[in-house]
Amino acid sequence: MISRVRSFTDGRCRSVTAPSSRTLADRDGSPLLPPYHDIVNPQRNNAVRILWAAFGVLAIVHLAAQLADADQLANVSQWFLMPMLASVLWSATGAGRSRLVVLTLVALGFSWLGDSAPDLAEGDISFLLMMGFFLLAQFTYIAAFLPYRSASVLIERRGWAAAYVGAVVALVAACAPGAGDLLVPALVYGITLGVMAALATGLNRWAAIGGAMFLVSDGLIALGAFADWFTPPLEGFWIMATYIVAQVLIVLGVLAAERGACCGHRSVGESATASA
């Protein structure tokens, strides 16, 4: 079993699930998630579908390598996951890309560095490299989602924001005893991650779920690194699964926003207000 989380010499373990085209219905019958064919520019469907397929194959190879304890194959396949996902977003949007798309591409780039750069260092330096690049990715996502903050749980339903605050506080409390000198950077990262996840609710349901999954994924990494009692089975596999599901859903959310497919598909904050 690949366990790159337990030691600071390790990089980041990640994975993917192919997106579903099935829609979810709200209480009033309106779809919360737009059909996948409404998200991607129809003129680019064929190329984008091929890229999605390639991404799915790469992810399956990576997950299989995780389960088979094939460390080298897992490492190499991990290096290409985010570039492949970025190519999907790039191909699906075309020229004249919006600020949201550009910032998401930048965030995927920082995520790729967070996946790969730690392999070039050892010990605490490796862990700090991973944390540093993913911190930049979270800052970039925050910048991307900030224009949509008025529809997020931070504004529309502030009570819901308490769930994100509680998750970050609980995570920090669980990791603090074993974090040592890394407590402060871990705290900064945790707060930034929580803000990103909360702001993602303002974009649409795809991004909201993706942001929450990112919080889960990085929570697993933090617990694996700092909490000796945290020893779940297939730890690396689940970290990879939640991470790439998170990134895929964020990309789908960005594509949905670009296509205008979210018109009539309310954000988490808007849905919460309507049901209150």
mmCIF file with all atom_site columns, N, CA and C in Angstrom, residues 4 21 25 74 124 128 141 176 178 183 186 195 204:
data_model
loop_
_atom_site.group_PDB
_atom_site.id
_atom_site.type_symbol
_atom_site.label_atom_id
_atom_site.label_alt_id
_atom_site.label_comp_id
_atom_site.label_asym_id
_atom_site.label_entity_id
_atom_site.label_seq_id
_atom_site.pdbx_PDB_ins_code
_atom_site.Cartn_x
_atom_site.Cartn_y
_atom_site.Cartn_z
_atom_site.occupancy
_atom_site.B_iso_or_equiv
_atom_site.pdbx_formal_charge
_atom_site.auth_seq_id
_atom_site.auth_comp_id
_atom_site.auth_asym_id
_atom_site.auth_atom_id
_atom_site.pdbx_PDB_model_num
ATOM 1  N N  . ARG A 1 4   ? 2.121   7.711  1.220   1.00 0.00 ? 4   ARG A N  1
ATOM 2  C CA . ARG A 1 4   ? 2.995   8.865  1.090   1.00 0.00 ? 4   ARG A CA 1
ATOM 3  C C  . ARG A 1 4   ? 2.564   9.973  2.020   1.00 0.00 ? 4   ARG A C  1
ATOM 4  N N  . SER A 1 21  ? -23.584 12.527 -15.638 1.00 0.00 ? 21  SER A N  1
ATOM 5  C CA . SER A 1 21  ? -24.445 13.448 -16.362 1.00 0.00 ? 21  SER A CA 1
ATOM 6  C C  . SER A 1 21  ? -25.833 13.521 -15.732 1.00 0.00 ? 21  SER A C  1
ATOM 7  N N  . ALA A 1 25  ? -32.535 16.801 -8.284  1.00 0.00 ? 25  ALA A N  1
ATOM 8  C CA . ALA A 1 25  ? -33.697 17.679 -8.220  1.00 0.00 ? 25  ALA A CA 1
ATOM 9  C C  . ALA A 1 25  ? -33.803 18.335 -6.860  1.00 0.00 ? 25  ALA A C  1
ATOM 10 N N  . ALA A 1 74  ? 2.301   4.825  -9.450  1.00 0.00 ? 74  ALA A N  1
ATOM 11 C CA . ALA A 1 74  ? 1.404   5.769  -8.782  1.00 0.00 ? 74  ALA A CA 1
ATOM 12 C C  . ALA A 1 74  ? 1.970   7.179  -8.829  1.00 0.00 ? 74  ALA A C  1
ATOM 13 N N  . ASP A 1 124 ? 10.672  17.642 6.289   1.00 0.00 ? 124 ASP A N  1
ATOM 14 C CA . ASP A 1 124 ? 9.735   18.753 6.448   1.00 0.00 ? 124 ASP A CA 1
ATOM 15 C C  . ASP A 1 124 ? 9.681   19.644 5.216   1.00 0.00 ? 124 ASP A C  1
ATOM 16 N N  . LEU A 1 128 ? 6.350   20.974 3.414   1.00 0.00 ? 128 LEU A N  1
ATOM 17 C CA . LEU A 1 128 ? 6.110   22.411 3.273   1.00 0.00 ? 128 LEU A CA 1
ATOM 18 C C  . LEU A 1 128 ? 5.944   22.812 1.813   1.00 0.00 ? 128 LEU A C  1
ATOM 19 N N  . TYR A 1 141 ? -8.151  29.861 -6.035  1.00 0.00 ? 141 TYR A N  1
ATOM 20 C CA . TYR A 1 141 ? -9.573  29.513 -6.071  1.00 0.00 ? 141 TYR A CA 1
ATOM 21 C C  . TYR A 1 141 ? -10.414 30.561 -5.344  1.00 0.00 ? 141 TYR A C  1
ATOM 22 N N  . ALA A 1 176 ? -3.225  19.465 16.129  1.00 0.00 ? 176 ALA A N  1
ATOM 23 C CA . ALA A 1 176 ? -2.322  20.345 16.876  1.00 0.00 ? 176 ALA A CA 1
ATOM 24 C C  . ALA A 1 176 ? -1.312  19.606 17.744  1.00 0.00 ? 176 ALA A C  1
ATOM 25 N N  . GLY A 1 178 ? 0.285   16.905 17.414  1.00 0.00 ? 178 GLY A N  1
ATOM 26 C CA . GLY A 1 178 ? 1.393   16.294 16.681  1.00 0.00 ? 178 GLY A CA 1
ATOM 27 C C  . GLY A 1 178 ? 2.013   17.168 15.621  1.00 0.00 ? 178 GLY A C  1
ATOM 28 N N  . LEU A 1 183 ? 2.557   23.687 13.110  1.00 0.00 ? 183 LEU A N  1
ATOM 29 C CA . LEU A 1 183 ? 1.199   24.040 13.512  1.00 0.00 ? 183 LEU A CA 1
ATOM 30 C C  . LEU A 1 183 ? 0.726   25.335 12.860  1.00 0.00 ? 183 LEU A C  1
ATOM 31 N N  . ALA A 1 186 ? 0.076   24.950 9.150   1.00 0.00 ? 186 ALA A N  1
ATOM 32 C CA . ALA A 1 186 ? -1.092  24.085 8.995   1.00 0.00 ? 186 ALA A CA 1
ATOM 33 C C  . ALA A 1 186 ? -2.372  24.842 9.333   1.00 0.00 ? 186 ALA A C  1
ATOM 34 N N  . VAL A 1 195 ? -12.192 28.772 3.852   1.00 0.00 ? 195 VAL A N  1
ATOM 35 C CA . VAL A 1 195 ? -12.737 29.935 3.149   1.00 0.00 ? 195 VAL A CA 1
ATOM 36 C C  . VAL A 1 195 ? -13.022 29.585 1.693   1.00 0.00 ? 195 VAL A C  1
ATOM 37 N N  . ASN A 1 204 ? -21.980 27.342 -7.811  1.00 0.00 ? 204 ASN A N  1
ATOM 38 C CA . ASN A 1 204 ? -23.068 26.412 -8.095  1.00 0.00 ? 204 ASN A CA 1
ATOM 39 C C  . ASN A 1 204 ? -22.835 25.137 -7.302  1.00 0.00 ? 204 ASN A C  1
#
